[in-house]
Structure formats: C-alpha cells, structure tokens
Amino acid sequence: MKRYNAWKAAGLFAVAILLSGVSGVQAATKAQAGYQWLEIGDVQVVALSDGTIPVDTKLLHAAPERIDRLLAASRAVPPLAASVNAFLVVAGDRLVLVDAGAGKAMGPGLGKLTASLAGAGYAPGQITDVLLTHIHGDHSAGLTIDGKAVFPKAVVHVNRQEAEYWLNPANKDKALSQHRMMFDLAKTSLAPYVDSGRVQSFDGRMEIVPGITTQPSPGHTPGHSFYLLESNGKKLLFWGDIIHRAEVQFPEPDVTIDYDIDPKAAAAQRKQAMAQAADADIVVAAAHIAFPGVGRVARDGAGYRWLPVPYVNDAPVAGQ
Ligand SMILES: [Zn+2]
C-alpha cells in the first residue's frame, strides 16, 4: 500500500509538472534501456541494469571534507545515484547470470533486472546458473520475489563461507545493528533454492561453469568472490562490490564503506584488484560503477582511474 501511494504521488507530481508547462521530460519516471551487449572472445555478455538507487556518501568511511574534495574533482554533484548492475553470460547451452539484483527488497528504483533481461531477449526461466559475488540484498534479493524463485531452473552458486556466514543466525546476533536485517533478507532470498537443493557452495578457486573460474576476495563480506570469464584469449573479471563510489575509491582506494564486514580486508582487496586490473590490462565488470560498469583501470598518481569500454551499437552478436 505504501508503495502504491508512492507511485500515485509520483503520478500526480508528473501531472503537476505537465500542467505547469514544464517539459514532461523532466519527470523522474523515464526508464532507460537496461541492457548492453559485449563480446569477450567467443562468448556474448550482456550488462543488465537492475536500476539505480540514491547514495548516502556519509556511509563512506572518510572525513566529509575528503569525500567532498574527491566528488568535486569528478564534478559529481549530490544527490548521487549508484547503478546496480548484473551480467548475463551466454555460453553455449548455459545462460549464466552474475548476481540477481534487488527484486522488491530495496525500493522502486531497483528490481528492473527481469525487464532488462527481457530487453536482451531472455526470460528468467531460461537461466541455468546464477553466480553470486556475495549475499547482499542488491545482489541476491532478486532471486526470490513474494516467496517464489524468480529463476525456477537455475542452480545458485556461492562461496561456502559466504553462505554459511549469512545463513547462520548466531552471526546475526554478533553483527553490527545496521547489518542485521541483511541476514533476514539473505534467508528469504535463498529459501526456495535451498529448499529445492539448488544452492551449490564452492571453496576457493575452481572452474564453476565452463570458462568461468572463482577467485576469493574476502573483505566486503566473508566469502565475497570474483568470477573470471575466459574465452579465446580474452578475459572479463566480474568484480562484485570492490567499488561503491568510483569518484572516491579509484583515486583513494583506502576509503571503505559502512557495508564492509571487514573494512581493512576490503580496502586491501580493492588495492590488490586495482593493481591487478591496471597492470594486466584486464577488463572488469563492476556492480556499482555507472551502467554498464564495464571498463579498464589505469594507474593515476598514487591511485587509479576508470576507463569505461567504448559504447558500440549494433555490436556483433554470435549465434543469432
Ligand atoms: Zn552491492
């Protein structure tokens, strides 16, 4: 009911704008195209937008003057929004989703993943595997909506430590108060898959589906994992939540965020990941860098700089 009222209010607001003679283009309800095709070797990848969500930069662990200076250097003027990106890998007879969006759990700005998937020409029932970088609402709550599995045929793959951490109620009692609701969300998001035996945990590094290898990167969460896709000599590294605010954490990767379970380890992983991506020139796909969140990393002074992949329309699509 609350959500219905919010939509009703938004509708009335849009009408008010039109009646006042201001262009309807300024109404806040214009959705953008939510998918973008990429080629990695012989494999097609689709960046999928789950939407955007307002960002509170106070959650970043650094002095406000420092954050303001970094945002100003990138001309990032609040209020800021963060992208929530997921990715589809089309690999032979496997349709592999990397992260699953927020579903209905985090407000009407998110939960657009299945619409984005439909735009790319796929239905949720076709997904064979979901790889979770970690179990946080914006990555895993989209697995389940109203108690039902959104991806009824998919096997959900997740690092064993990650699953055990979030699904153990004893850890909820020990967690910071602001992190506790994440445990409830983890349980409801995974429930239909756990109940039907379709959650497969993995340890360390392994080839999880043909051509995709797991890389442990604990810190943001205990079992946070990267996934490395390799095809015909090309690589794409799915980064999950190594970056929450690009304008801040590329130039100064030691800045952590309130959602980090182990901030020190999270910062260490970020520095290592950026050095690896920059020095080996690896293309990365990130959950919260502006959609599509795919690009390269360059060293820049003591920090790093983001180089988005160029946008190409009418990209060649293998197998179609
Ligand atoms: Zn996230």
Coordinates of C-alpha atoms and ligand atoms in Angstrom, one line a residue:
M1 CA 0.0 0.0 0.0
K2 CA 2.9 2.3 0.9
R3 CA 4.5 1.6 -2.5
Y4 CA 1.2 2.2 -4.3
N5 CA 0.8 5.6 -2.6
A6 CA 4.4 6.5 -3.6
W7 CA 3.6 5.7 -7.2
K8 CA 0.3 7.6 -7.0
A9 CA 2.2 10.6 -5.6
A10 CA 4.8 10.3 -8.4
G11 CA 2.0 10.3 -11.0
L12 CA 0.3 13.3 -9.5
F13 CA 3.7 15.1 -9.5
A14 CA 4.2 14.3 -13.2
V15 CA 0.7 15.7 -14.0
A16 CA 1.5 18.8 -12.0
I17 CA 4.7 19.3 -14.0
L18 CA 2.8 19.0 -17.3
L19 CA 0.1 21.3 -16.2
S20 CA 2.6 23.9 -15.1
G21 CA 4.0 24.0 -18.6
V22 CA 7.4 22.4 -17.7
S23 CA 8.6 19.8 -20.1
G24 CA 7.4 16.2 -19.1
V25 CA 11.0 15.1 -20.0
Q26 CA 12.0 16.3 -16.5
A27 CA 9.6 13.9 -14.8
A28 CA 11.5 11.3 -12.8
T29 CA 9.8 8.3 -14.3
K30 CA 11.6 7.8 -17.7
A31 CA 13.3 4.4 -17.6
Q32 CA 16.5 4.0 -19.8
A33 CA 17.5 1.0 -21.9
G34 CA 18.7 -1.6 -19.3
Y35 CA 21.0 -3.9 -21.3
Q36 CA 24.2 -3.7 -23.3
W37 CA 25.8 -6.5 -25.3
L38 CA 29.6 -7.1 -25.2
E39 CA 31.8 -9.7 -26.8
I40 CA 34.5 -11.5 -24.8
G41 CA 36.3 -13.9 -27.2
D42 CA 33.6 -16.3 -28.5
V43 CA 31.2 -15.5 -25.6
Q44 CA 28.5 -12.9 -25.5
V45 CA 27.9 -11.0 -22.3
V46 CA 25.0 -8.7 -21.6
A47 CA 25.3 -6.0 -18.9
L48 CA 21.9 -5.8 -17.2
S49 CA 20.7 -2.8 -15.2
D50 CA 18.7 -3.6 -12.1
G51 CA 18.2 0.2 -11.7
T52 CA 19.8 2.9 -9.7
I53 CA 19.5 3.8 -6.0
P54 CA 20.2 7.1 -4.1
V55 CA 23.5 7.1 -2.4
D56 CA 24.3 8.5 1.0
T57 CA 28.0 9.5 0.8
K58 CA 28.1 9.7 4.6
L59 CA 28.3 5.9 4.6
L60 CA 31.8 6.2 3.2
H61 CA 34.4 6.0 6.0
A62 CA 36.4 9.2 5.5
A63 CA 36.3 12.8 6.6
P64 CA 33.4 14.7 4.9
E65 CA 35.9 17.3 3.5
R66 CA 37.9 14.5 1.9
I67 CA 34.8 13.0 0.3
D68 CA 33.6 16.4 -0.9
R69 CA 37.1 17.2 -2.4
L70 CA 37.1 13.9 -4.4
L71 CA 33.5 14.3 -5.6
A72 CA 34.1 17.8 -6.6
A73 CA 37.2 16.7 -8.6
S74 CA 34.9 14.5 -10.7
R75 CA 32.1 17.1 -10.9
A76 CA 29.9 14.7 -9.0
V77 CA 27.1 16.8 -7.6
P78 CA 24.8 15.3 -4.9
P79 CA 22.2 13.9 -4.8
L80 CA 24.1 11.0 -6.3
A81 CA 22.7 7.6 -7.6
A82 CA 24.5 4.3 -7.7
S83 CA 24.0 1.8 -10.5
V84 CA 23.1 -1.8 -9.6
N85 CA 24.4 -3.9 -12.4
A86 CA 24.2 -7.7 -13.0
F87 CA 25.6 -9.6 -16.0
L88 CA 24.4 -12.4 -18.3
V89 CA 27.0 -14.7 -19.9
V90 CA 25.7 -16.5 -22.9
A91 CA 28.0 -19.5 -23.2
G92 CA 26.8 -22.4 -25.4
D93 CA 23.8 -24.1 -23.7
R94 CA 24.5 -22.3 -20.4
L95 CA 22.9 -19.0 -19.6
V96 CA 24.8 -17.7 -16.6
L97 CA 23.7 -14.7 -14.5
V98 CA 26.3 -13.0 -12.3
D99 CA 24.3 -11.5 -9.4
A100 CA 20.5 -11.2 -9.4
G101 CA 19.6 -7.6 -8.4
A102 CA 17.4 -6.5 -5.6
G103 CA 13.9 -7.7 -6.6
K104 CA 11.3 -5.8 -4.4
A105 CA 13.6 -5.5 -1.4
M106 CA 15.2 -2.1 -1.9
G107 CA 12.6 0.3 -3.3
P108 CA 11.1 1.0 -6.7
G109 CA 14.3 2.3 -8.2
L110 CA 15.6 -1.2 -8.3
G111 CA 14.1 -4.6 -9.4
K112 CA 14.4 -4.0 -13.1
L113 CA 16.6 -6.9 -13.8
T114 CA 14.0 -9.2 -15.4
A115 CA 12.8 -6.3 -17.6
S116 CA 16.4 -5.7 -18.7
L117 CA 16.8 -9.4 -19.4
A118 CA 13.6 -9.4 -21.5
G119 CA 15.0 -6.4 -23.4
A120 CA 18.0 -8.6 -24.3
G121 CA 15.7 -11.4 -25.4
Y122 CA 15.7 -13.8 -22.5
A123 CA 13.2 -15.0 -19.9
P124 CA 14.1 -15.8 -16.2
G125 CA 13.0 -19.4 -16.8
Q126 CA 15.9 -19.9 -19.3
I127 CA 18.7 -19.1 -16.7
T128 CA 20.7 -22.2 -15.9
D129 CA 23.1 -20.8 -13.3
V130 CA 23.3 -17.8 -11.0
L131 CA 26.8 -16.9 -9.6
L132 CA 26.6 -14.7 -6.6
T133 CA 29.5 -12.4 -5.9
H134 CA 28.1 -12.2 -2.4
I135 CA 24.9 -12.3 -0.4
H136 CA 23.7 -8.7 0.0
G137 CA 20.2 -7.5 -0.9
D138 CA 21.2 -5.7 -4.1
H139 CA 22.9 -8.8 -5.4
S140 CA 20.7 -11.7 -4.1
A141 CA 17.3 -10.5 -3.1
G142 CA 16.2 -10.6 -6.8
L143 CA 16.5 -14.4 -6.6
T144 CA 13.1 -14.6 -4.9
I145 CA 10.0 -12.4 -5.2
D146 CA 7.0 -12.9 -2.9
G147 CA 8.5 -16.2 -1.7
K148 CA 8.8 -17.6 -5.2
A149 CA 12.0 -18.4 -7.1
V150 CA 12.4 -15.9 -10.0
F151 CA 14.8 -18.3 -11.8
P152 CA 13.0 -21.6 -11.4
K153 CA 15.6 -23.8 -13.3
A154 CA 18.7 -22.1 -12.0
V155 CA 21.4 -23.5 -9.7
V156 CA 22.7 -20.8 -7.4
H157 CA 26.5 -20.9 -6.9
V158 CA 28.0 -19.1 -3.9
N159 CA 31.2 -19.4 -1.8
R160 CA 30.8 -21.7 1.1
Q161 CA 32.0 -19.2 3.7
E162 CA 29.6 -16.6 2.3
A163 CA 26.5 -19.0 2.5
E164 CA 27.5 -20.2 6.0
Y165 CA 28.0 -16.7 7.3
W166 CA 24.7 -15.3 6.2
L167 CA 22.6 -18.4 6.9
N168 CA 23.8 -18.9 10.5
P169 CA 21.5 -17.0 12.9
A170 CA 24.4 -16.9 15.5
N171 CA 26.2 -14.4 13.2
K172 CA 23.2 -12.1 13.1
D173 CA 23.4 -11.7 16.9
K174 CA 27.1 -10.8 16.7
A175 CA 26.7 -8.4 13.8
L176 CA 26.5 -4.6 13.9
S177 CA 22.9 -3.4 14.3
Q178 CA 22.8 -1.8 10.9
H179 CA 23.9 -5.1 9.3
R180 CA 21.3 -7.4 11.0
M181 CA 18.4 -7.0 8.5
M182 CA 20.8 -8.3 5.8
F183 CA 20.6 -11.8 7.5
D184 CA 16.8 -11.9 7.2
L185 CA 17.0 -10.9 3.6
A186 CA 19.7 -13.5 2.9
K187 CA 17.5 -16.2 4.3
T188 CA 14.3 -15.3 2.4
S189 CA 16.2 -14.7 -0.9
L190 CA 17.8 -18.1 -0.8
A191 CA 15.0 -20.1 0.8
P192 CA 13.3 -21.6 -2.4
Y193 CA 16.7 -22.6 -3.8
V194 CA 17.9 -24.1 -0.5
D195 CA 14.6 -26.0 -0.2
S196 CA 14.8 -27.5 -3.6
G197 CA 18.5 -28.4 -3.3
R198 CA 19.6 -25.8 -5.9
V199 CA 22.3 -24.0 -3.9
Q200 CA 25.8 -25.2 -4.6
S201 CA 28.6 -23.9 -2.4
F202 CA 32.2 -23.9 -3.6
D203 CA 35.6 -23.4 -1.9
G204 CA 38.4 -21.3 -3.1
R205 CA 39.4 -21.2 -6.8
M206 CA 37.6 -23.5 -9.2
E207 CA 36.0 -23.6 -12.6
I208 CA 32.4 -23.2 -11.6
V209 CA 30.9 -23.4 -15.1
P210 CA 32.9 -24.0 -18.3
G211 CA 35.1 -20.9 -18.9
I212 CA 34.4 -19.2 -15.6
T213 CA 36.7 -19.5 -12.5
T214 CA 36.0 -18.3 -9.0
Q215 CA 38.5 -16.0 -7.2
P216 CA 38.1 -15.5 -3.5
S217 CA 38.2 -11.8 -2.5
P218 CA 37.0 -11.7 1.2
G219 CA 36.6 -8.4 3.0
H220 CA 33.4 -6.7 1.9
T221 CA 31.8 -9.9 3.0
P222 CA 33.5 -13.1 4.4
G223 CA 33.1 -15.1 1.1
H224 CA 33.0 -12.3 -1.5
S225 CA 34.1 -13.7 -4.8
F226 CA 35.2 -12.5 -8.2
Y227 CA 34.4 -14.6 -11.3
L228 CA 36.9 -14.7 -14.2
L229 CA 35.5 -15.4 -17.6
E230 CA 38.0 -16.5 -20.2
S231 CA 37.3 -17.2 -23.9
N232 CA 39.6 -17.4 -26.9
G233 CA 42.4 -15.5 -25.1
K234 CA 40.1 -12.7 -23.8
K235 CA 39.2 -12.1 -20.2
L236 CA 36.4 -10.4 -18.2
L237 CA 36.7 -10.2 -14.4
F238 CA 33.4 -9.8 -12.6
W239 CA 34.3 -7.6 -9.6
G240 CA 31.2 -7.6 -7.4
D241 CA 31.4 -4.9 -4.7
I242 CA 35.1 -3.8 -4.9
I243 CA 33.9 -0.3 -5.7
H244 CA 30.9 1.5 -4.2
R245 CA 31.7 5.1 -5.3
A246 CA 34.0 5.3 -8.3
E247 CA 34.9 9.0 -7.9
V248 CA 36.2 8.4 -4.4
Q249 CA 37.6 4.8 -4.4
F250 CA 39.6 4.8 -7.7
P251 CA 41.8 7.8 -6.7
E252 CA 41.9 6.8 -3.0
P253 CA 41.2 3.0 -2.6
D254 CA 41.7 3.0 1.1
V255 CA 38.3 4.6 1.7
T256 CA 35.9 1.9 2.9
I257 CA 32.1 1.9 3.3
D258 CA 29.7 1.0 6.1
Y259 CA 28.5 -2.2 4.4
D260 CA 32.0 -3.7 4.6
I261 CA 32.0 -6.6 7.2
D262 CA 35.8 -6.3 7.4
P263 CA 36.8 -2.8 6.2
K264 CA 40.6 -3.4 6.5
A265 CA 40.4 -6.6 4.3
A266 CA 38.0 -4.9 1.9
A267 CA 40.5 -2.0 1.3
A268 CA 43.3 -4.4 0.8
Q269 CA 41.3 -6.4 -1.7
R270 CA 40.4 -3.2 -3.6
K271 CA 44.1 -2.1 -3.8
Q272 CA 45.1 -5.6 -5.0
A273 CA 42.3 -5.8 -7.5
M274 CA 43.0 -2.4 -9.0
A275 CA 46.7 -3.1 -9.3
Q276 CA 46.0 -6.4 -11.0
A277 CA 43.5 -4.9 -13.4
A278 CA 45.7 -2.0 -14.3
D279 CA 49.0 -4.0 -14.7
A280 CA 47.5 -6.9 -16.5
D281 CA 45.1 -4.7 -18.5
I282 CA 42.1 -6.8 -17.5
V283 CA 38.6 -5.7 -18.5
V284 CA 36.4 -5.7 -15.4
A285 CA 32.6 -5.7 -14.8
A286 CA 31.5 -4.0 -11.6
A287 CA 28.2 -3.9 -9.8
H288 CA 28.1 -0.3 -8.8
I289 CA 30.1 1.7 -11.4
A290 CA 27.8 3.6 -13.7
F291 CA 25.9 1.2 -16.0
P292 CA 27.1 -0.8 -17.8
G293 CA 30.0 -0.8 -15.3
V294 CA 32.5 -2.4 -17.7
G295 CA 35.9 -0.9 -18.3
R296 CA 39.6 -0.9 -17.7
V297 CA 41.7 0.6 -14.9
A298 CA 44.8 2.8 -15.2
R299 CA 47.3 3.9 -12.6
D300 CA 47.0 7.6 -11.9
G301 CA 49.4 9.1 -9.4
A302 CA 49.2 7.2 -6.1
G303 CA 45.7 5.9 -7.1
Y304 CA 43.8 4.7 -10.2
R305 CA 41.4 6.0 -12.9
W306 CA 38.4 4.3 -14.5
L307 CA 38.4 3.9 -18.3
P308 CA 34.9 2.8 -19.5
V309 CA 34.7 0.5 -22.5
P310 CA 33.5 2.5 -25.6
Y311 CA 29.9 2.1 -26.4
V312 CA 29.2 0.4 -29.7
N313 CA 25.6 0.0 -31.0
D314 CA 24.9 -2.9 -33.4
A315 CA 27.6 -4.9 -31.7
P316 CA 28.0 -8.3 -33.5
V317 CA 26.0 -11.0 -31.7
A318 CA 27.3 -14.5 -32.2
G319 CA 24.8 -17.3 -32.6
Q320 CA 21.9 -15.1 -33.6
Ligands
ZN1 ZN 26.4 -4.1 -3.7

